[in-house]
Short mmCIF file of C-alpha atoms in Angstrom, two decimals:
data_model
loop_
_atom_site.label_atom_id
_atom_site.label_comp_id
_atom_site.label_asym_id
_atom_site.label_seq_id
_atom_site.Cartn_x
_atom_site.Cartn_y
_atom_site.Cartn_z
CA MET A 1 13.02 -51.15 -24.24
CA LEU A 2 14.34 -48.04 -22.50
CA ALA A 3 18.00 -47.13 -23.68
CA LYS A 4 20.88 -46.52 -21.29
CA ARG A 5 21.87 -42.92 -21.75
CA ILE A 6 25.22 -41.46 -22.66
CA ILE A 7 25.60 -37.82 -21.38
CA PRO A 8 28.49 -35.51 -22.26
CA CYS A 9 29.13 -33.01 -19.63
CA LEU A 10 30.37 -29.29 -20.35
CA ASP A 11 32.14 -27.42 -17.79
CA VAL A 12 31.36 -23.68 -18.19
CA THR A 13 32.99 -20.73 -16.68
CA ASP A 14 32.19 -17.02 -17.54
CA GLY A 15 30.26 -18.20 -20.47
CA ARG A 16 32.87 -20.51 -22.14
CA VAL A 17 33.45 -24.24 -22.11
CA VAL A 18 36.63 -25.12 -20.18
CA LYS A 19 38.86 -28.17 -20.14
CA GLY A 20 40.43 -28.95 -23.34
CA VAL A 21 37.94 -29.27 -26.25
CA ASN A 22 39.23 -30.52 -29.64
CA PHE A 23 36.72 -31.20 -32.16
CA VAL A 24 37.86 -31.28 -35.70
CA GLY A 25 36.25 -28.47 -37.65
CA LEU A 26 35.13 -26.40 -34.67
CA ARG A 27 35.37 -22.65 -35.31
CA ASP A 28 35.61 -21.78 -31.81
CA ALA A 29 36.59 -24.80 -29.27
CA GLY A 30 35.30 -22.87 -26.25
CA ASP A 31 31.77 -22.00 -27.64
CA PRO A 32 29.19 -23.86 -25.71
CA VAL A 33 26.56 -23.72 -28.27
CA GLU A 34 28.69 -24.89 -30.94
CA ILE A 35 29.98 -27.89 -28.77
CA ALA A 36 26.41 -28.74 -27.62
CA ARG A 37 25.43 -28.90 -31.37
CA ARG A 38 28.36 -31.28 -32.03
CA TYR A 39 27.40 -33.54 -29.34
CA ASP A 40 23.78 -33.60 -30.28
CA GLN A 41 24.85 -34.43 -33.97
CA GLN A 42 26.97 -37.43 -32.48
CA GLY A 43 23.78 -38.95 -30.87
CA ALA A 44 24.15 -37.69 -27.26
CA ASP A 45 21.21 -38.62 -25.28
CA GLU A 46 21.12 -35.57 -23.06
CA LEU A 47 23.61 -32.79 -22.24
CA THR A 48 24.77 -31.56 -18.94
CA PHE A 49 26.12 -28.05 -18.12
CA LEU A 50 27.90 -27.68 -15.09
CA ASP A 51 28.55 -23.76 -14.37
CA ILE A 52 31.69 -23.57 -12.51
CA THR A 53 31.79 -19.73 -12.68
CA ALA A 54 33.53 -18.14 -9.55
CA SER A 55 32.28 -14.79 -9.95
CA SER A 56 28.73 -14.02 -9.02
CA ASP A 57 28.76 -11.22 -11.65
CA ASN A 58 29.01 -13.49 -14.47
CA ARG A 59 26.42 -16.31 -13.12
CA ASP A 60 23.70 -14.87 -15.59
CA LEU A 61 26.01 -15.89 -18.61
CA ILE A 62 24.77 -19.50 -18.10
CA LEU A 63 21.31 -18.18 -18.65
CA HIS A 64 22.19 -17.02 -22.13
CA ILE A 65 23.91 -19.97 -23.14
CA ILE A 66 21.13 -22.37 -22.08
CA GLU A 67 18.62 -20.02 -23.98
CA ALA A 68 20.79 -20.34 -27.03
CA VAL A 69 21.22 -24.04 -26.79
CA ALA A 70 17.67 -24.64 -26.26
CA GLU A 71 16.71 -22.97 -29.56
CA GLN A 72 18.93 -25.30 -31.53
CA VAL A 73 19.23 -28.57 -29.72
CA PHE A 74 16.17 -30.76 -29.04
CA ILE A 75 17.33 -33.30 -26.46
CA PRO A 76 17.06 -32.88 -22.70
CA LEU A 77 19.38 -30.27 -21.04
CA THR A 78 20.49 -30.37 -17.40
CA VAL A 79 22.16 -27.42 -15.67
CA GLY A 80 24.00 -27.55 -12.48
CA GLY A 81 26.33 -25.40 -10.42
CA GLY A 82 25.56 -22.76 -7.95
CA VAL A 83 21.89 -23.45 -7.37
CA ARG A 84 21.04 -22.15 -3.92
CA LYS A 85 17.35 -21.31 -3.94
CA VAL A 86 14.06 -22.31 -5.64
CA GLU A 87 14.26 -19.21 -7.68
CA ASP A 88 17.63 -20.32 -9.14
CA VAL A 89 15.85 -23.37 -10.25
CA ARG A 90 13.00 -21.51 -11.84
CA ARG A 91 15.39 -18.99 -13.73
CA LEU A 92 17.35 -22.06 -15.21
CA LEU A 93 14.17 -23.87 -16.18
CA ASN A 94 12.77 -20.81 -17.77
CA ALA A 95 15.94 -20.18 -19.82
CA GLY A 96 15.26 -23.75 -21.25
CA ALA A 97 16.88 -26.27 -19.00
CA ASP A 98 14.80 -29.35 -18.52
CA LYS A 99 16.43 -30.54 -15.18
CA VAL A 100 18.38 -28.64 -12.74
CA GLY A 101 21.14 -30.11 -10.68
CA ILE A 102 21.43 -29.30 -6.88
CA ASN A 103 24.70 -30.36 -5.11
CA THR A 104 25.85 -28.28 -2.17
CA THR A 105 22.54 -26.78 -1.36
CA ALA A 106 21.03 -30.05 -1.09
CA VAL A 107 23.11 -30.80 1.91
CA THR A 108 22.98 -27.29 3.40
CA ARG A 109 19.35 -26.80 2.90
CA PRO A 110 17.63 -30.10 1.92
CA GLU A 111 14.27 -28.34 1.98
CA VAL A 112 15.34 -26.74 -1.27
CA VAL A 113 15.16 -29.98 -3.07
CA GLU A 114 11.73 -30.79 -1.48
CA GLU A 115 10.32 -27.34 -2.46
CA ALA A 116 11.81 -27.42 -5.97
CA ALA A 117 10.52 -31.02 -6.52
CA GLY A 118 7.20 -30.13 -5.20
CA TYR A 119 6.86 -26.93 -7.45
CA PHE A 120 8.61 -28.12 -10.67
CA GLY A 121 8.04 -31.75 -10.46
CA SER A 122 10.67 -34.50 -9.64
CA GLN A 123 11.51 -34.92 -13.20
CA ALA A 124 13.10 -31.57 -13.13
CA ILE A 125 15.33 -32.07 -10.14
CA VAL A 126 18.74 -34.03 -10.24
CA VAL A 127 20.53 -34.25 -6.96
CA ALA A 128 24.35 -34.28 -7.55
CA ILE A 129 26.22 -36.19 -4.96
CA ASP A 130 30.08 -36.01 -4.76
CA ALA A 131 31.43 -39.10 -2.79
CA LYS A 132 34.72 -40.26 -1.46
CA ARG A 133 35.71 -43.63 -0.18
CA VAL A 134 36.37 -43.47 3.64
CA SER A 135 36.52 -47.14 4.47
CA ALA A 136 39.93 -48.91 4.88
CA PRO A 137 40.99 -51.02 1.69
CA ASP A 138 40.02 -54.18 3.47
CA ALA A 139 36.82 -53.21 5.19
CA ALA A 140 33.42 -53.09 3.68
CA PRO A 141 33.24 -50.20 1.51
CA CYS A 142 31.56 -46.98 2.47
CA TRP A 143 31.55 -43.49 1.00
CA GLU A 144 31.24 -40.09 2.45
CA VAL A 145 29.38 -37.05 0.91
CA TYR A 146 31.52 -33.96 0.05
CA THR A 147 30.11 -30.45 -0.80
CA HIS A 148 31.66 -27.16 -2.11
CA GLY A 149 33.33 -28.93 -5.10
CA GLY A 150 34.91 -31.58 -2.94
CA ARG A 151 36.38 -29.30 -0.27
CA ASN A 152 34.00 -30.04 2.64
CA ALA A 153 33.41 -33.34 4.32
CA THR A 154 29.93 -33.72 5.68
CA GLY A 155 29.95 -36.87 7.45
CA LEU A 156 27.05 -38.20 5.51
CA ASP A 157 27.08 -41.84 4.10
CA ALA A 158 26.69 -41.56 0.34
CA VAL A 159 24.15 -44.31 0.06
CA ALA A 160 21.94 -43.17 2.88
CA TRP A 161 22.15 -39.79 1.48
CA ALA A 162 20.92 -40.66 -1.86
CA LEU A 163 17.98 -42.51 -0.34
CA GLU A 164 17.24 -39.37 1.68
CA MET A 165 17.40 -37.37 -1.51
CA GLN A 166 14.94 -39.79 -3.38
CA ARG A 167 12.66 -39.52 -0.49
CA ARG A 168 12.52 -35.67 -0.55
CA GLY A 169 11.76 -35.68 -4.23
CA ALA A 170 14.86 -35.97 -6.44
CA GLY A 171 14.04 -37.45 -9.91
CA GLU A 172 17.41 -38.53 -10.52
CA ILE A 173 20.97 -38.83 -8.75
CA LEU A 174 24.15 -37.80 -10.54
CA LEU A 175 26.82 -39.62 -8.63
CA THR A 176 30.52 -38.71 -8.89
CA SER A 177 33.46 -40.43 -7.55
CA MET A 178 36.00 -37.93 -6.31
CA ASP A 179 38.41 -40.73 -5.94
CA ARG A 180 38.30 -41.15 -9.81
CA ASP A 181 37.22 -37.97 -11.13
CA GLY A 182 39.88 -36.85 -13.49
CA THR A 183 41.87 -39.95 -13.26
CA ARG A 184 40.71 -41.64 -16.18
CA SER A 185 40.75 -44.91 -14.59
CA GLY A 186 37.13 -45.82 -14.71
CA PHE A 187 34.02 -45.22 -12.74
CA ASP A 188 34.15 -46.38 -8.96
CA LEU A 189 31.93 -49.33 -9.88
CA ALA A 190 31.28 -50.33 -6.25
CA LEU A 191 30.01 -47.02 -5.41
CA THR A 192 27.96 -46.84 -8.40
CA ARG A 193 26.45 -50.19 -7.78
CA ALA A 194 25.84 -49.58 -4.08
CA VAL A 195 23.81 -46.41 -4.78
CA SER A 196 21.95 -47.72 -7.98
CA ASP A 197 20.97 -50.90 -6.16
CA ALA A 198 19.49 -48.94 -3.17
CA LEU A 199 17.54 -46.45 -5.05
CA THR A 200 14.34 -46.78 -7.08
CA ILE A 201 15.17 -43.55 -9.24
CA PRO A 202 17.75 -43.53 -12.04
CA VAL A 203 21.39 -43.17 -11.13
CA ILE A 204 23.91 -41.26 -13.63
CA ALA A 205 27.51 -42.62 -12.97
CA SER A 206 30.26 -39.91 -13.19
CA GLY A 207 33.84 -39.40 -12.54
CA GLY A 208 36.85 -41.22 -14.05
CA VAL A 209 36.03 -42.35 -17.57
CA GLY A 210 39.34 -42.80 -19.73
CA LYS A 211 38.23 -45.13 -22.32
CA LEU A 212 34.95 -46.40 -23.75
CA GLN A 213 34.83 -49.64 -21.96
CA ASP A 214 34.58 -47.88 -18.82
CA LEU A 215 31.30 -46.52 -19.96
CA ALA A 216 30.03 -49.97 -20.86
CA ASP A 217 31.27 -51.09 -17.26
CA GLY A 218 29.42 -48.42 -15.61
CA ILE A 219 26.16 -49.69 -17.13
CA LYS A 220 26.88 -53.48 -16.91
CA LEU A 221 28.98 -53.61 -13.68
CA GLY A 222 27.87 -50.29 -11.80
CA ARG A 223 24.23 -50.93 -12.85
CA ALA A 224 24.04 -47.14 -13.80
CA ASP A 225 21.05 -45.94 -15.85
CA ALA A 226 23.11 -43.40 -17.69
CA VAL A 227 26.85 -42.54 -17.73
CA LEU A 228 28.30 -39.17 -18.01
CA ALA A 229 31.68 -38.18 -19.24
CA ALA A 230 33.58 -35.01 -20.19
CA SER A 231 37.21 -35.44 -21.34
CA ILE A 232 36.84 -38.61 -23.17
CA PHE A 233 34.54 -36.65 -25.68
CA HIS A 234 36.12 -33.18 -25.48
CA PHE A 235 39.56 -34.21 -26.53
CA GLY A 236 38.11 -35.92 -29.74
CA ASP A 237 39.58 -39.27 -28.81
CA HIS A 238 36.05 -40.87 -29.32
CA THR A 239 32.70 -39.83 -30.34
CA VAL A 240 29.25 -40.51 -28.53
CA GLY A 241 28.53 -42.62 -31.50
CA GLU A 242 31.67 -44.90 -31.05
CA ALA A 243 30.68 -45.37 -27.39
CA LYS A 244 27.19 -46.44 -28.37
CA GLN A 245 28.54 -48.96 -30.90
CA LEU A 246 30.78 -50.54 -28.27
CA MET A 247 27.94 -50.61 -25.72
CA ARG A 248 25.63 -52.20 -28.28
CA GLN A 249 28.22 -54.87 -29.12
CA GLN A 250 28.15 -55.82 -25.42
CA GLY A 251 24.42 -56.25 -25.43
CA ILE A 252 23.62 -52.83 -23.86
CA GLU A 253 20.52 -51.08 -25.22
CA VAL A 254 21.35 -47.68 -26.64
CA ARG A 255 19.56 -45.14 -28.99
CA LEU A 256 21.40 -45.25 -32.20
CA MET B 1 3.55 -14.14 -45.69
CA ARG B 2 1.36 -11.36 -44.00
CA GLU B 3 1.01 -11.93 -40.26
CA SER B 4 -2.78 -12.17 -40.50
CA MET B 5 -2.38 -15.05 -42.78
CA SER B 6 0.04 -16.94 -40.57
CA MET B 7 -1.10 -19.95 -38.68
CA LYS B 8 -1.65 -19.52 -34.94
CA ILE B 9 -0.52 -22.25 -32.69
CA ALA B 10 -1.45 -21.70 -28.97
CA VAL B 11 0.51 -23.49 -26.27
CA ILE B 12 -1.67 -23.57 -23.36
CA ASP B 13 0.24 -22.28 -20.22
CA TYR B 14 -1.46 -22.85 -16.93
CA GLY B 15 1.68 -22.20 -14.77
CA MET B 16 3.02 -26.01 -14.70
CA GLY B 17 6.79 -26.10 -15.62
CA ASN B 18 9.03 -24.91 -18.26
CA LEU B 19 7.17 -24.62 -21.69
CA ARG B 20 10.00 -23.15 -23.46
CA SER B 21 11.19 -26.41 -24.92
CA VAL B 22 7.78 -26.73 -26.46
CA THR B 23 7.70 -23.25 -27.95
CA HIS B 24 11.30 -23.42 -29.23
CA ALA B 25 10.65 -26.77 -30.95
CA LEU B 26 7.34 -25.58 -32.66
CA GLU B 27 9.20 -22.36 -33.70
CA HIS B 28 11.89 -24.41 -35.17
CA VAL B 29 9.63 -26.68 -37.23
CA ALA B 30 7.21 -23.92 -38.20
CA PRO B 31 9.28 -20.84 -38.62
CA GLU B 32 6.17 -19.01 -40.41
CA ALA B 33 3.68 -19.73 -37.73
CA THR B 34 2.85 -17.68 -34.71
CA ILE B 35 3.44 -19.51 -31.63
CA GLN B 36 1.54 -18.24 -28.60
CA LEU B 37 2.21 -19.23 -25.11
CA SER B 38 -0.88 -18.27 -23.40
CA SER B 39 -3.36 -18.77 -20.69
CA ASP B 40 -5.77 -16.29 -22.28
CA PRO B 41 -9.14 -18.06 -23.23
CA ALA B 42 -9.57 -15.45 -26.07
CA VAL B 43 -6.13 -16.21 -27.56
CA ILE B 44 -6.59 -19.92 -27.29
CA ALA B 45 -10.01 -19.70 -28.84
CA ALA B 46 -8.69 -17.67 -31.54
CA ALA B 47 -5.70 -20.20 -32.46
CA ASP B 48 -5.80 -22.51 -35.31
CA LYS B 49 -4.15 -25.44 -33.46
CA ILE B 50 -3.64 -26.24 -29.70
CA VAL B 51 -0.77 -27.82 -27.85
CA PHE B 52 -1.48 -28.92 -24.20
CA PRO B 53 1.44 -29.65 -22.37
CA GLY B 54 1.93 -30.53 -18.74
CA GLN B 55 4.65 -31.35 -16.14
CA GLY B 56 4.92 -32.12 -12.68
CA ALA B 57 2.23 -33.52 -10.48
CA MET B 58 -1.32 -34.27 -11.93
CA ARG B 59 -3.18 -32.96 -9.13
CA ASP B 60 -1.20 -29.68 -9.37
CA CYS B 61 -1.65 -29.49 -13.02
CA MET B 62 -5.46 -30.06 -12.53
CA ARG B 63 -5.74 -27.35 -9.68
CA GLU B 64 -3.91 -24.71 -11.76
CA LEU B 65 -6.07 -25.45 -14.77
CA LEU B 66 -9.28 -25.07 -12.82
CA ALA B 67 -7.70 -22.08 -10.90
CA ARG B 68 -7.29 -20.36 -14.31
CA ASP B 69 -10.86 -21.30 -15.36
CA LEU B 70 -9.38 -22.96 -18.29
CA ARG B 71 -11.29 -26.30 -18.32
CA PRO B 72 -13.98 -25.15 -20.82
CA THR B 73 -11.31 -23.47 -23.10
CA VAL B 74 -9.43 -26.83 -23.23
CA LEU B 75 -12.58 -28.76 -23.80
CA ALA B 76 -13.74 -26.46 -26.64
CA ALA B 77 -10.41 -26.56 -28.23
CA ALA B 78 -10.17 -30.44 -27.80
CA ALA B 79 -13.72 -30.65 -29.67
CA SER B 80 -12.90 -28.66 -32.56
CA LYS B 81 -9.10 -28.00 -33.56
CA PRO B 82 -6.13 -30.07 -34.06
CA PHE B 83 -5.10 -30.80 -30.64
CA LEU B 84 -1.78 -32.20 -29.32
CA GLY B 85 -1.48 -33.34 -25.67
CA ILE B 86 1.87 -33.89 -24.30
CA CYS B 87 2.93 -35.89 -21.22
CA VAL B 88 0.50 -34.77 -18.32
CA GLY B 89 -1.23 -32.71 -20.89
CA ALA B 90 -1.99 -36.27 -22.50
CA GLN B 91 -2.88 -37.77 -19.16
CA LEU B 92 -5.28 -34.99 -18.34
CA LEU B 93 -7.60 -36.17 -21.18
CA PHE B 94 -8.50 -39.25 -19.10
CA GLU B 95 -11.09 -39.66 -16.44
CA LEU B 96 -8.96 -40.24 -13.42
CA SER B 97 -5.29 -40.50 -12.19
CA GLU B 98 -3.96 -42.58 -9.33
CA GLU B 99 -1.55 -39.73 -8.73
CA GLY B 100 -2.22 -37.84 -5.63
CA GLY B 101 -4.96 -40.21 -4.46
CA ASN B 102 -7.29 -40.48 -7.45
CA THR B 103 -7.32 -37.25 -9.09
CA PRO B 104 -10.08 -36.67 -11.40
CA ALA B 105 -9.13 -35.35 -14.75
CA LEU B 106 -10.96 -33.85 -17.83
CA GLY B 107 -12.69 -37.16 -18.78
CA LEU B 108 -12.57 -36.74 -22.36
CA PHE B 109 -11.19 -40.29 -22.96
CA PRO B 110 -12.26 -43.36 -20.88
CA GLY B 111 -9.54 -44.74 -18.81
CA GLN B 112 -7.12 -44.06 -15.93
CA VAL B 113 -3.57 -43.01 -15.41
CA ARG B 114 -1.74 -45.68 -13.35
CA ARG B 115 1.41 -45.71 -11.43
CA PHE B 116 4.36 -48.08 -12.44
CA GLU B 117 3.90 -50.37 -9.44
CA ALA B 118 7.24 -51.32 -7.97
CA GLU B 119 6.44 -55.07 -8.07
CA ARG B 120 6.12 -55.12 -11.86
CA MET B 121 9.29 -53.28 -12.55
CA VAL B 122 11.43 -56.23 -13.15
CA ALA B 123 13.33 -56.73 -16.53
CA ALA B 124 13.64 -60.01 -18.37
CA ASP B 125 17.33 -60.45 -16.83
CA GLY B 126 15.87 -60.08 -13.39
CA SER B 127 17.24 -56.63 -12.90
CA ARG B 128 15.10 -53.88 -11.29
CA LEU B 129 13.55 -51.01 -13.41
CA LYS B 130 13.73 -47.62 -12.26
CA VAL B 131 10.77 -45.11 -11.83
CA PRO B 132 10.44 -42.67 -13.15
CA HIS B 133 10.79 -44.24 -16.71
CA MET B 134 13.28 -41.64 -17.84
CA GLY B 135 15.07 -41.67 -21.24
CA TRP B 136 14.65 -42.89 -24.76
CA ASN B 137 12.19 -45.68 -25.44
CA GLU B 138 11.17 -47.33 -28.65
CA VAL B 139 7.54 -46.41 -29.79
CA TRP B 140 5.58 -48.80 -31.75
CA GLN B 141 3.12 -47.51 -34.00
CA THR B 142 -0.06 -49.57 -33.53
CA ARG B 143 -2.24 -47.80 -35.76
CA PRO B 144 -1.38 -45.48 -38.90
CA HIS B 145 -1.92 -41.70 -38.18
CA PRO B 146 -0.95 -38.57 -40.14
CA LEU B 147 1.27 -37.72 -37.11
CA TRP B 148 3.29 -40.78 -37.80
CA GLU B 149 4.25 -39.86 -41.18
CA GLY B 150 7.90 -40.04 -41.93
CA ILE B 151 8.76 -41.57 -38.60
CA ALA B 152 10.08 -45.26 -38.57
CA ASP B 153 8.19 -47.55 -36.52
CA GLY B 154 10.27 -48.15 -33.39
CA SER B 155 11.78 -44.87 -33.37
CA ARG B 156 13.00 -43.83 -29.94
CA PHE B 157 11.38 -40.83 -28.19
CA TYR B 158 12.24 -39.20 -24.90
CA PHE B 159 10.08 -40.13 -21.84
CA VAL B 160 9.97 -38.91 -18.13
CA HIS B 161 7.00 -40.07 -16.25
CA SER B 162 5.89 -42.45 -13.26
CA TYR B 163 2.36 -42.88 -14.39
CA TYR B 164 0.98 -44.24 -17.58
CA MET B 165 -2.15 -44.12 -19.49
CA ASP B 166 -4.55 -47.12 -19.33
CA THR B 167 -7.76 -47.34 -21.42
CA PRO B 168 -10.46 -49.84 -22.13
CA ASP B 169 -11.09 -48.17 -25.43
CA ALA B 170 -9.38 -50.24 -28.05
CA ALA B 171 -9.93 -47.63 -30.60
CA LEU B 172 -7.76 -44.99 -28.84
CA PRO B 173 -4.12 -46.28 -28.65
CA VAL B 174 -1.88 -45.43 -31.79
CA GLY B 175 1.48 -46.14 -29.91
CA ARG B 176 2.94 -48.53 -27.55
CA SER B 177 6.18 -48.87 -25.56
CA ASP B 178 7.43 -51.77 -23.16
CA TYR B 179 8.68 -51.02 -19.68
CA PRO B 180 8.83 -53.87 -18.98
CA PHE B 181 5.11 -54.59 -19.92
CA PRO B 182 3.44 -52.97 -23.08
CA PHE B 183 1.66 -49.70 -22.23
CA THR B 184 0.09 -47.03 -24.24
CA VAL B 185 2.24 -44.02 -25.12
CA ALA B 186 0.14 -42.25 -27.76
CA VAL B 187 -3.68 -41.96 -28.13
CA ALA B 188 -5.57 -40.60 -30.95
CA ARG B 189 -9.43 -39.69 -31.76
CA ALA B 190 -10.56 -37.46 -34.37
CA ASN B 191 -8.77 -34.25 -34.02
CA ILE B 192 -7.05 -35.01 -30.98
CA PHE B 193 -3.41 -36.64 -30.62
CA ALA B 194 -1.71 -37.10 -27.41
CA THR B 195 1.67 -38.47 -26.35
CA GLN B 196 3.23 -39.75 -23.22
CA PHE B 197 6.52 -38.87 -24.47
CA HIS B 198 8.07 -35.48 -25.12
CA PRO B 199 8.46 -34.75 -28.78
CA GLU B 200 9.81 -31.47 -28.14
CA LYS B 201 12.93 -33.27 -26.71
CA SER B 202 12.98 -36.23 -29.04
CA HIS B 203 15.42 -35.00 -31.64
CA ALA B 204 14.68 -35.74 -35.13
CA ALA B 205 11.74 -38.06 -34.61
CA GLY B 206 10.05 -35.76 -32.21
CA LEU B 207 10.57 -32.76 -34.52
CA GLN B 208 9.12 -34.79 -37.34
CA LEU B 209 5.98 -35.49 -35.32
CA LEU B 210 5.63 -31.82 -34.47
CA LYS B 211 6.01 -30.97 -38.11
CA ASN B 212 3.32 -33.39 -38.91
CA PHE B 213 1.15 -31.73 -36.37
CA VAL B 214 1.59 -28.30 -37.90
CA ALA B 215 0.71 -29.67 -41.39
CA TRP B 216 -2.35 -31.77 -40.04
CA ASP B 217 -5.86 -30.80 -40.73
CA GLY B 218 -7.16 -32.63 -37.87
CA THR B 219 -8.66 -35.54 -39.82
CA VAL B 220 -7.83 -39.11 -39.27
CA GLN B 221 -7.41 -40.44 -42.78
CA PRO B 222 -3.82 -41.39 -43.17
CA ALA B 223 -2.09 -39.57 -46.07
CA GLN B 224 -2.07 -41.93 -49.01
#
C-alpha cells in the first residue's frame, strides 16, 4: 500500500540553507546541495525548498540550487516562496522542481492556481496554507488563513479555503500551523485533521515538530498523508530513517 | 567513445510538463549516451531508444501531440525500438481515457484509462484514500521482464496520478500495485515497456529500471 511520506524542509535565503544545520561530516553546513544529498541518503521521500530570499536581486539563486540538486537527487522536489505568476512556476519546473508551492498569491490572485494547474497539471501545484486558530479555547475550533509569511490576516476560514484551492486545481495542500511553527510542541492535530478530513487531495502537515512521536501523531491522529519538518532533522537530533522506524513500529506504512 | 558510436536516447518533448527530471536521470545512469530532448521527428527517428513521458491532463497531452504532428513518429518508434512510456506517456498507449470526457488515445494497447472513483477509495481500516494517488507504493512484478532485473519484488516507486490503466489483455501487465484495489502499474509487449510510476523520481529502484532500459535490446526473453 501507499506509504506515508516524510518531507524534510530546507529554508533557503540568498542561495544558502538557513536555520541551524548540524550534520556530522558535512563540509559546508549551509550548502543546499549537500544537505539535500544527505536527506536523500537518509531515505527522505521528497524534499521541500522554501525560498525566503528577501531581495529580488537574489531570487534566481534558487533556480541554480534546484538545477544542481535535480542532477543528483532522484526523488520529488517541491519549491515554494515568492511565486507570484504562472511564469514563476514555469521557471521553477524547468529548473528541475517537480512541484511548486503557492502561498500568498493563492489568496491575492487565486486564478494563478487555476491557470498553473491547468497548464502544468494539478500534480505540479501545491497550495501552502498558513493557518492560525482564532476560536476561543472553549468554542468549536476554527482557523484563519494568513499570508505574507504570517503577517496578514485574510478573514478566510482555513478549511473552506483548502476546499476552494482543491476545487481550483491544487494537487496537494501544505498546511502549516502558525501557532505551532517553531515551538517544537507538535502539530496542531485538530487543524490537520479538520483539513485532511474535508479534502480528497493529500494534505502535508507542517509546523511544530519537536520529537519523532510528533511525526507519527500527525499521521495517526492528524490523518495527514505526509509530514514536513525542518529543525528536528537539521540539528542532527534525528535522522529520517529513525523517524520511519518509529512510525513503522506504530503500524504506519513507510518506505524503508 | 566517439560521439558517433554513442547510443542516442530521445526523450519525446511535446510541450507537456517538466522533462528535466527524465533527462537528468537518464544522464545519470547512462553518462556515455547522448540524451536528446526533442520534438523533431527526424531526431526521434534517428534515436536508438525512445522515452515517451507525459504529465498533466491526458486531453492536453493528446492535443499537443497531434498539434506537433508527432503521432506517426511515436507509433513508428513504438513499433521498432526499445520504447519506455512513463505516466501519461504510458496511458497514451491505450485506446481511450475517461479523463476529459473519454479522450481517444493512440490505441496501441487494448484497454482504457480509468479514474480512481471516490466510492472505491476506502482503505481496509475504513479510512478514505486520497486522489491523486501520490507517493511511494509497492510495485509487484507480475511477470519477469529484463527491465525488472536487479529490482526486488515489492520495491517502492513514486506515483502521482488520478487515473489508472485497465486492460482486458492478460498478457500486457507486468506490474501491479494496490490502492486499495489491485491495478496495473506496468505493461509490456515486445519492444515496449510502460510504467504508471515515475522511475526518474524513484531513487535507487527507479534508476535501476532506467539502467535496465539503457541496456535493453528490446526483446522480451528475461536474462538467464
